[in-house]
PDB file of C-alpha atoms in Angstrom:
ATOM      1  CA  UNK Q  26      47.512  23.944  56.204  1.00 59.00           C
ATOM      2  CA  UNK Q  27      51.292  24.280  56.611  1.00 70.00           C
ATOM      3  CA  UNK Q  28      50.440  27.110  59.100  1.00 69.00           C
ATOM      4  CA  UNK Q  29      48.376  24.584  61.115  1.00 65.00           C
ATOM      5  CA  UNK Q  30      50.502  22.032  61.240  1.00 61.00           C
ATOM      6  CA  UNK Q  31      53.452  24.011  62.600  1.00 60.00           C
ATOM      7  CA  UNK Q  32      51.530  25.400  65.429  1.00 60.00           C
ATOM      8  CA  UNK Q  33      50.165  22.154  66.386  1.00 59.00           C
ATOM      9  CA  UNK Q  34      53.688  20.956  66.357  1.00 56.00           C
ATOM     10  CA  UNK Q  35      54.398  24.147  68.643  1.00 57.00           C
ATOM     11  CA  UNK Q  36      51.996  23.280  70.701  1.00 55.00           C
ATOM     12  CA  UNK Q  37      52.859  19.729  71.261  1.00 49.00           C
ATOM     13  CA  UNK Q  38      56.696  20.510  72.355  1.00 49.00           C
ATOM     14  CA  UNK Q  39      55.350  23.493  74.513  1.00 50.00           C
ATOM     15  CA  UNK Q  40      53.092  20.576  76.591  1.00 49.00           C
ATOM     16  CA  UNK Q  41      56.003  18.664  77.014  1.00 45.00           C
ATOM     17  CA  UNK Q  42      57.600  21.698  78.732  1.00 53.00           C
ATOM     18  CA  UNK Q  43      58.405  21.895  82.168  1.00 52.00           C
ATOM     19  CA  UNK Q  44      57.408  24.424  84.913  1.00 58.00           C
ATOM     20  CA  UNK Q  45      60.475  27.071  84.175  1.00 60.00           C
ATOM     21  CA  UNK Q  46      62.619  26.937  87.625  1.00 55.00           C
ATOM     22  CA  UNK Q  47      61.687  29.723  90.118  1.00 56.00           C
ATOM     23  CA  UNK Q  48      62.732  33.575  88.569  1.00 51.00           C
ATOM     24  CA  UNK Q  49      63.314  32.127  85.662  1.00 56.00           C
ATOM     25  CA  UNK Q  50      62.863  34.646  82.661  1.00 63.00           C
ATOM     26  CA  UNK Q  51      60.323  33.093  80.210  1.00 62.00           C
ATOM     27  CA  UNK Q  52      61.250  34.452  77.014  1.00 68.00           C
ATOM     28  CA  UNK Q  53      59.811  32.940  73.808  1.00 67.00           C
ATOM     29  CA  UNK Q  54      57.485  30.823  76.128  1.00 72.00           C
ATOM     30  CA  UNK Q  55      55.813  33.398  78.358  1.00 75.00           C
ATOM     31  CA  UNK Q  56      52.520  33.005  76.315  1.00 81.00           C
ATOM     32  CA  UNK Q  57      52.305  29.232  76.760  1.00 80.00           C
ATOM     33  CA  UNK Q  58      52.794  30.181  80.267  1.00 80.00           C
ATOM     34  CA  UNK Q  59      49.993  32.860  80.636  1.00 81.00           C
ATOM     35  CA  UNK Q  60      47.991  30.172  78.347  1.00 84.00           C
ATOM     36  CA  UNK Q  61      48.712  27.538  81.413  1.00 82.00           C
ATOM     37  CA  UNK Q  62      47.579  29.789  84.169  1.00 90.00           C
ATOM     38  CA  UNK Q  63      44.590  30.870  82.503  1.00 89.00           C
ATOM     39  CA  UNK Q  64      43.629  27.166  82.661  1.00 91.00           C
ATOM     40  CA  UNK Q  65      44.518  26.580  86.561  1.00 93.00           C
ATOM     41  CA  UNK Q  66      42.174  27.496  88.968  1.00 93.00           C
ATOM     42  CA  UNK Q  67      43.188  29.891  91.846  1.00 93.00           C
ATOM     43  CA  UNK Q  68      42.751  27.432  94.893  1.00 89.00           C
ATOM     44  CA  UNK Q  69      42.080  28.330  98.218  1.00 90.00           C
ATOM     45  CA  UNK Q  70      44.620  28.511 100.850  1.00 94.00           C
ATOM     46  CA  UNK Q  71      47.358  30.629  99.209  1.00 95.00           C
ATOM     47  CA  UNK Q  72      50.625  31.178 100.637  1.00 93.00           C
ATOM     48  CA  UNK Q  73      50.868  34.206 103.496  1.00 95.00           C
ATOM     49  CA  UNK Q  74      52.992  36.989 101.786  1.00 97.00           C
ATOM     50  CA  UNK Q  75      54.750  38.009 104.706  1.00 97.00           C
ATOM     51  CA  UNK Q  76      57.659  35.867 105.847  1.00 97.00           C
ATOM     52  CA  UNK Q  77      56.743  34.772 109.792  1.00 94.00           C
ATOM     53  CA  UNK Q  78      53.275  36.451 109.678  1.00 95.00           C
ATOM     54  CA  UNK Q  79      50.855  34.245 110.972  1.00 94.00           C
ATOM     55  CA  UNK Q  80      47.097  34.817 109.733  1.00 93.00           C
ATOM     56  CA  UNK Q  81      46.038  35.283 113.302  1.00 92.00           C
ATOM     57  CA  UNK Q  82      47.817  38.507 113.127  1.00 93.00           C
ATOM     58  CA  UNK Q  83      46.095  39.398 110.043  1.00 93.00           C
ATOM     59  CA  UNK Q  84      42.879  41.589 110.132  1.00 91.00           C
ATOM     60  CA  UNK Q  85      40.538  42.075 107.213  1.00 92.00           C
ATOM     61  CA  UNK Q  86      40.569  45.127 106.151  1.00 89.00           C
ATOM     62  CA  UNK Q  87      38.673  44.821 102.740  1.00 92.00           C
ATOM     63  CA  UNK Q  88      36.220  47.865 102.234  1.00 86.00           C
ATOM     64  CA  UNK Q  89      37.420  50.319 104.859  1.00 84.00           C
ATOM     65  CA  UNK Q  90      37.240  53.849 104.130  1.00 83.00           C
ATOM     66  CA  UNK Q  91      40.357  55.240 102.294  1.00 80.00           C
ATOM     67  CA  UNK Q  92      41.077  59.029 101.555  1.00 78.00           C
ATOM     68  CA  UNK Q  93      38.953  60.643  98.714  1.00 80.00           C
ATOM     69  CA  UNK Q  94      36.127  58.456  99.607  1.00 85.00           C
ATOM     70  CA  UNK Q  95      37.633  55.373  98.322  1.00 87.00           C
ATOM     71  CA  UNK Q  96      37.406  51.923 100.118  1.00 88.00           C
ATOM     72  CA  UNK Q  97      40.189  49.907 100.579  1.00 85.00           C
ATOM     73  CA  UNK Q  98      40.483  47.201  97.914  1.00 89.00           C
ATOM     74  CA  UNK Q  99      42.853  44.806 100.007  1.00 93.00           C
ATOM     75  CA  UNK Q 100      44.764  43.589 102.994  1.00 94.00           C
ATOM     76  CA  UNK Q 101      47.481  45.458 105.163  1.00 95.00           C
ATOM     77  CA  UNK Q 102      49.721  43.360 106.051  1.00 96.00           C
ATOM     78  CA  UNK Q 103      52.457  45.148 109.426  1.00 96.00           C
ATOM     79  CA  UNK Q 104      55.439  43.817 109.611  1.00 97.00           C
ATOM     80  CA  UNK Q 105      58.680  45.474 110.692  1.00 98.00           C
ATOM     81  CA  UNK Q 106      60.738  47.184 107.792  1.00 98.00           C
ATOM     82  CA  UNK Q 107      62.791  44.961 105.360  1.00 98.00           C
ATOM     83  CA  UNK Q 108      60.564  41.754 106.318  1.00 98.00           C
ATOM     84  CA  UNK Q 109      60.712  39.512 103.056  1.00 98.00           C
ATOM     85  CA  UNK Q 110      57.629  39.904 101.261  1.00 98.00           C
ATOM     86  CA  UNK Q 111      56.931  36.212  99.136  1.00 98.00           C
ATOM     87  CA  UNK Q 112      54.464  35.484  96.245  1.00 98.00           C
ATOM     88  CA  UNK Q 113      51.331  33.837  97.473  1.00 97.00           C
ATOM     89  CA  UNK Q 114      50.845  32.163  94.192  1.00 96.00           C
ATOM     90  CA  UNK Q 115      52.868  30.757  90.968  1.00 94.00           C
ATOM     91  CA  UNK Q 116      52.695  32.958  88.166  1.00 94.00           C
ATOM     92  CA  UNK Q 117      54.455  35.856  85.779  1.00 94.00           C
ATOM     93  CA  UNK Q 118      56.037  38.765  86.619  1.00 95.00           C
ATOM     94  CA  UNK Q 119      53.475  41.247  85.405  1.00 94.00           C
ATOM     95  CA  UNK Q 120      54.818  44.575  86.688  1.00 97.00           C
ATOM     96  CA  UNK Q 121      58.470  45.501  88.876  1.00 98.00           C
ATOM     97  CA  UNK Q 122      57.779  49.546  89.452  1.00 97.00           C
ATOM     98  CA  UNK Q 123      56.073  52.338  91.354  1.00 97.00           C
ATOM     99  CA  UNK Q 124      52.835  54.234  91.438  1.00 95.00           C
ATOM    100  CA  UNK Q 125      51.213  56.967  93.463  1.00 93.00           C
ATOM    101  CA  UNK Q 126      49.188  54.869  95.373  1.00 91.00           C
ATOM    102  CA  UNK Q 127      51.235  52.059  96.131  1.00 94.00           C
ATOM    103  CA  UNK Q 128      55.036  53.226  95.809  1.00 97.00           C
ATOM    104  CA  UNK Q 129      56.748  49.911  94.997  1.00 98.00           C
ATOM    105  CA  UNK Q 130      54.807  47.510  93.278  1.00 98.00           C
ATOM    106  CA  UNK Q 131      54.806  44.095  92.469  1.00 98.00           C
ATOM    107  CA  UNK Q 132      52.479  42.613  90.107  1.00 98.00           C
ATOM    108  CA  UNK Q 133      52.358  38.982  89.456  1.00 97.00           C
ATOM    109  CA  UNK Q 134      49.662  37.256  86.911  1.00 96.00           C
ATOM    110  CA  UNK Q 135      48.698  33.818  88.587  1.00 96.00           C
ATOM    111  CA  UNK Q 136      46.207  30.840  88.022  1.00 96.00           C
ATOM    112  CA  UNK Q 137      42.909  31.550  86.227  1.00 95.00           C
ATOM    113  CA  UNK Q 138      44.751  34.686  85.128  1.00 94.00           C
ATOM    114  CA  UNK Q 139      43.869  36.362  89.362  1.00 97.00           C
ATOM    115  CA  UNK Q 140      46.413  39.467  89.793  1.00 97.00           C
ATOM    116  CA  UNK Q 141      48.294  39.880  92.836  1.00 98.00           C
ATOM    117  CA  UNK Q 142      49.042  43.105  94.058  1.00 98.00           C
ATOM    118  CA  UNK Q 143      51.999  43.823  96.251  1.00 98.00           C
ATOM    119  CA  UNK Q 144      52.500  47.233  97.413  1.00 97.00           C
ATOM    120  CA  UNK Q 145      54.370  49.996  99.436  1.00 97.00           C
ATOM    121  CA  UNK Q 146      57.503  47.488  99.411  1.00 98.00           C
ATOM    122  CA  UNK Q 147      60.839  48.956 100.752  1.00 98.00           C
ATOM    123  CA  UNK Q 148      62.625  47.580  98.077  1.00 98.00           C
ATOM    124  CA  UNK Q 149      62.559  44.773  95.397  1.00 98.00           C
ATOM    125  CA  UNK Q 150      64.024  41.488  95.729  1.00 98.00           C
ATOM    126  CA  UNK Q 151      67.525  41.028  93.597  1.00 95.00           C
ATOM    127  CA  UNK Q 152      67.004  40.483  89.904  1.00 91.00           C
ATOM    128  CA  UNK Q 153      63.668  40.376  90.210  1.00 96.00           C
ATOM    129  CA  UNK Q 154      61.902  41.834  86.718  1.00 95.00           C
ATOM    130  CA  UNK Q 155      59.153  41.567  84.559  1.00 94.00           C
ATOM    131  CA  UNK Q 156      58.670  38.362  82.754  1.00 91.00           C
ATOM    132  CA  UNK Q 157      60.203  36.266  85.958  1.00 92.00           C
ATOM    133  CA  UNK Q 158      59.051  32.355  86.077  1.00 91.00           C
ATOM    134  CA  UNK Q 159      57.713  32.317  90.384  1.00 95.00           C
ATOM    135  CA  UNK Q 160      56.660  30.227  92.548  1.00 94.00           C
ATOM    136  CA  UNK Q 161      54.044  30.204  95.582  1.00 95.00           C
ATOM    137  CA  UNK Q 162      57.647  31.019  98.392  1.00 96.00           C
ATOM    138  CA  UNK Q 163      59.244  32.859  95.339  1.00 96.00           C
ATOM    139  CA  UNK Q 164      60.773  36.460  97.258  1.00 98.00           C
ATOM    140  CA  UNK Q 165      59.733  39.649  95.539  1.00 98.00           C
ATOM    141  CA  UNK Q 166      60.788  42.417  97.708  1.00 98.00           C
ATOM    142  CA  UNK Q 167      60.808  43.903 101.312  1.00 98.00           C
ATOM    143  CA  UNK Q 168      57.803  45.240 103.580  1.00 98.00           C
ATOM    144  CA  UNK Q 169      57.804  49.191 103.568  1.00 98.00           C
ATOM    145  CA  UNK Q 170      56.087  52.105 103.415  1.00 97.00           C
ATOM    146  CA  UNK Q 171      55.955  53.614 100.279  1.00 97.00           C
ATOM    147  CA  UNK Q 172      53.525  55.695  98.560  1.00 93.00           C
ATOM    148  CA  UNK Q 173      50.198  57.173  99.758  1.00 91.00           C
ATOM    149  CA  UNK Q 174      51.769  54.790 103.031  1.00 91.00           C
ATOM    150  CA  UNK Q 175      54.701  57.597 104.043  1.00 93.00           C
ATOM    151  CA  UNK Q 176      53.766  58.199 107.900  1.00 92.00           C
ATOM    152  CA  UNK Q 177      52.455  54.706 108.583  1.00 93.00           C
ATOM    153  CA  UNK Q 178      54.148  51.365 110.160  1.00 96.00           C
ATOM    154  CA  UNK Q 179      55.398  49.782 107.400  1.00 97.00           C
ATOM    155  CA  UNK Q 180      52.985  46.902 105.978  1.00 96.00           C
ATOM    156  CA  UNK Q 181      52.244  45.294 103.104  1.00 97.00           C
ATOM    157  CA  UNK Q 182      48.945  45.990 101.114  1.00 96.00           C
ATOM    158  CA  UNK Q 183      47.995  42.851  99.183  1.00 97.00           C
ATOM    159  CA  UNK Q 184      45.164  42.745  96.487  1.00 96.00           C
ATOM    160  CA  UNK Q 185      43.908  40.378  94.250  1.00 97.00           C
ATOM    161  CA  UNK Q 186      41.852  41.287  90.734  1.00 96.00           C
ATOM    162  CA  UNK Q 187      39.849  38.675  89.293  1.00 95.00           C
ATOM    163  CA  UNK Q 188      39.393  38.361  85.307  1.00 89.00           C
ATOM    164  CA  UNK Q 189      35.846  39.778  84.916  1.00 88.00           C
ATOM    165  CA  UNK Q 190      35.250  40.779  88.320  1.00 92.00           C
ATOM    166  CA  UNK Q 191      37.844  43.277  89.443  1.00 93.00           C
ATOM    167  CA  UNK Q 192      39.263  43.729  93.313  1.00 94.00           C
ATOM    168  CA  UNK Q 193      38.414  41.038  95.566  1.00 95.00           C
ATOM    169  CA  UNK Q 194      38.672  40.720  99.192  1.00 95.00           C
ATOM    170  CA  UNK Q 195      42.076  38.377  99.371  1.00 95.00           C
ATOM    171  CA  UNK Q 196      41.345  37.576 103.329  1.00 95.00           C
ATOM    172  CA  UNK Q 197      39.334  34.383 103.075  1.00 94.00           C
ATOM    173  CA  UNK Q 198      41.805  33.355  99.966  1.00 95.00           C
ATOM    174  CA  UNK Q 199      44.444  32.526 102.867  1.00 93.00           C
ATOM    175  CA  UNK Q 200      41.725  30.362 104.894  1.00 85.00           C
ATOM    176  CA  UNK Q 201      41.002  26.158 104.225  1.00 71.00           C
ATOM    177  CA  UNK Q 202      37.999  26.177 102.097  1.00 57.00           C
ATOM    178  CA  UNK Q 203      35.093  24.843 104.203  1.00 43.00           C
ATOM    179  CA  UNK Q 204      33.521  21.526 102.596  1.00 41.00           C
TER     180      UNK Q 204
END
């Protein structure tokens, strides 16, 4: 019972907490946090990643053919070198490092617990590490070329992954919902 009542206490201060200020490291509260955005729902439009990209300059490239028979499970993003890249959502910090694939990555946990991918960055945004409070604006790092990308224009390649349904094409995400 004693066990009970102290998380319910727990609980009740955690409510009363306020959204942590943007890169703020979580800490002890990162789980009420990731509870929180479990319970949002990702809403359409989100934020463009790239700073001064406009989505008319944006094509869809969800599904085209990759090397190794893969399809791409995103959106490339060009942009010159060093262009800020900025989250598209709020959300956690997943992941600051590199991969084959992608190079530098980026991956933050947002609403209805969507991942956001951010790859083939330049270079990361200052301070920015795992476990970082951001915000839908928040800078993460700096349009490159990383990765399988070495020999292309620089771009970003954005992805989201849905809870239960994997990759998802993140193109109409940045369009008005029709009602």
């Amino acid at each position: 019972m004693s066990k009970l009542l102290l998380f319910s206490v727990m609980m009740l201060l955690l409510s009363a907490c306020q959204p942590p200020s943007e890169a703020e490291r979580l800490g002890w509260q990162t789980p009420y946090w990731y509870w929180h955005l479990q319970r949002q729902p990702l809403s359409k439009p989100l934020s463009l990643p790239v700073q001064e990209v406009q989505l008319s300059q944006i094509s869809d490239t969800w599904g085209a053919a990759r090397s190794a028979g893969r399809r791409h499970e995103g959106v490339d993003i060009f942009a010159k070198r060093g262009t800020p890249v900025l989250s598209t959502t709020r959300g956690v910090v997943r992941e600051v490092g590199t991969n084959n694939l992608g190079g530098k990555v980026i991956w933050v946990t947002g609403p209805a617990f969507s991942s956001h991918y951010y790859a083939h960055l330049d270079d990361y945004a200052a301070n920015i590490q795992a476990g970082d409070w951001v915000e839908a604006g928040t800078l993460l790092g700096y349009v490159g070329n990383t990765g399988n990308a070495r020999g292309t224009p620089p771009h970003l390649h954005y992805g989201i992954y849905l809870k239960g349904q994997g990759a998802v094409n993140p193109y109409p995400y940045f369009k008005e919902e029709v009602r």
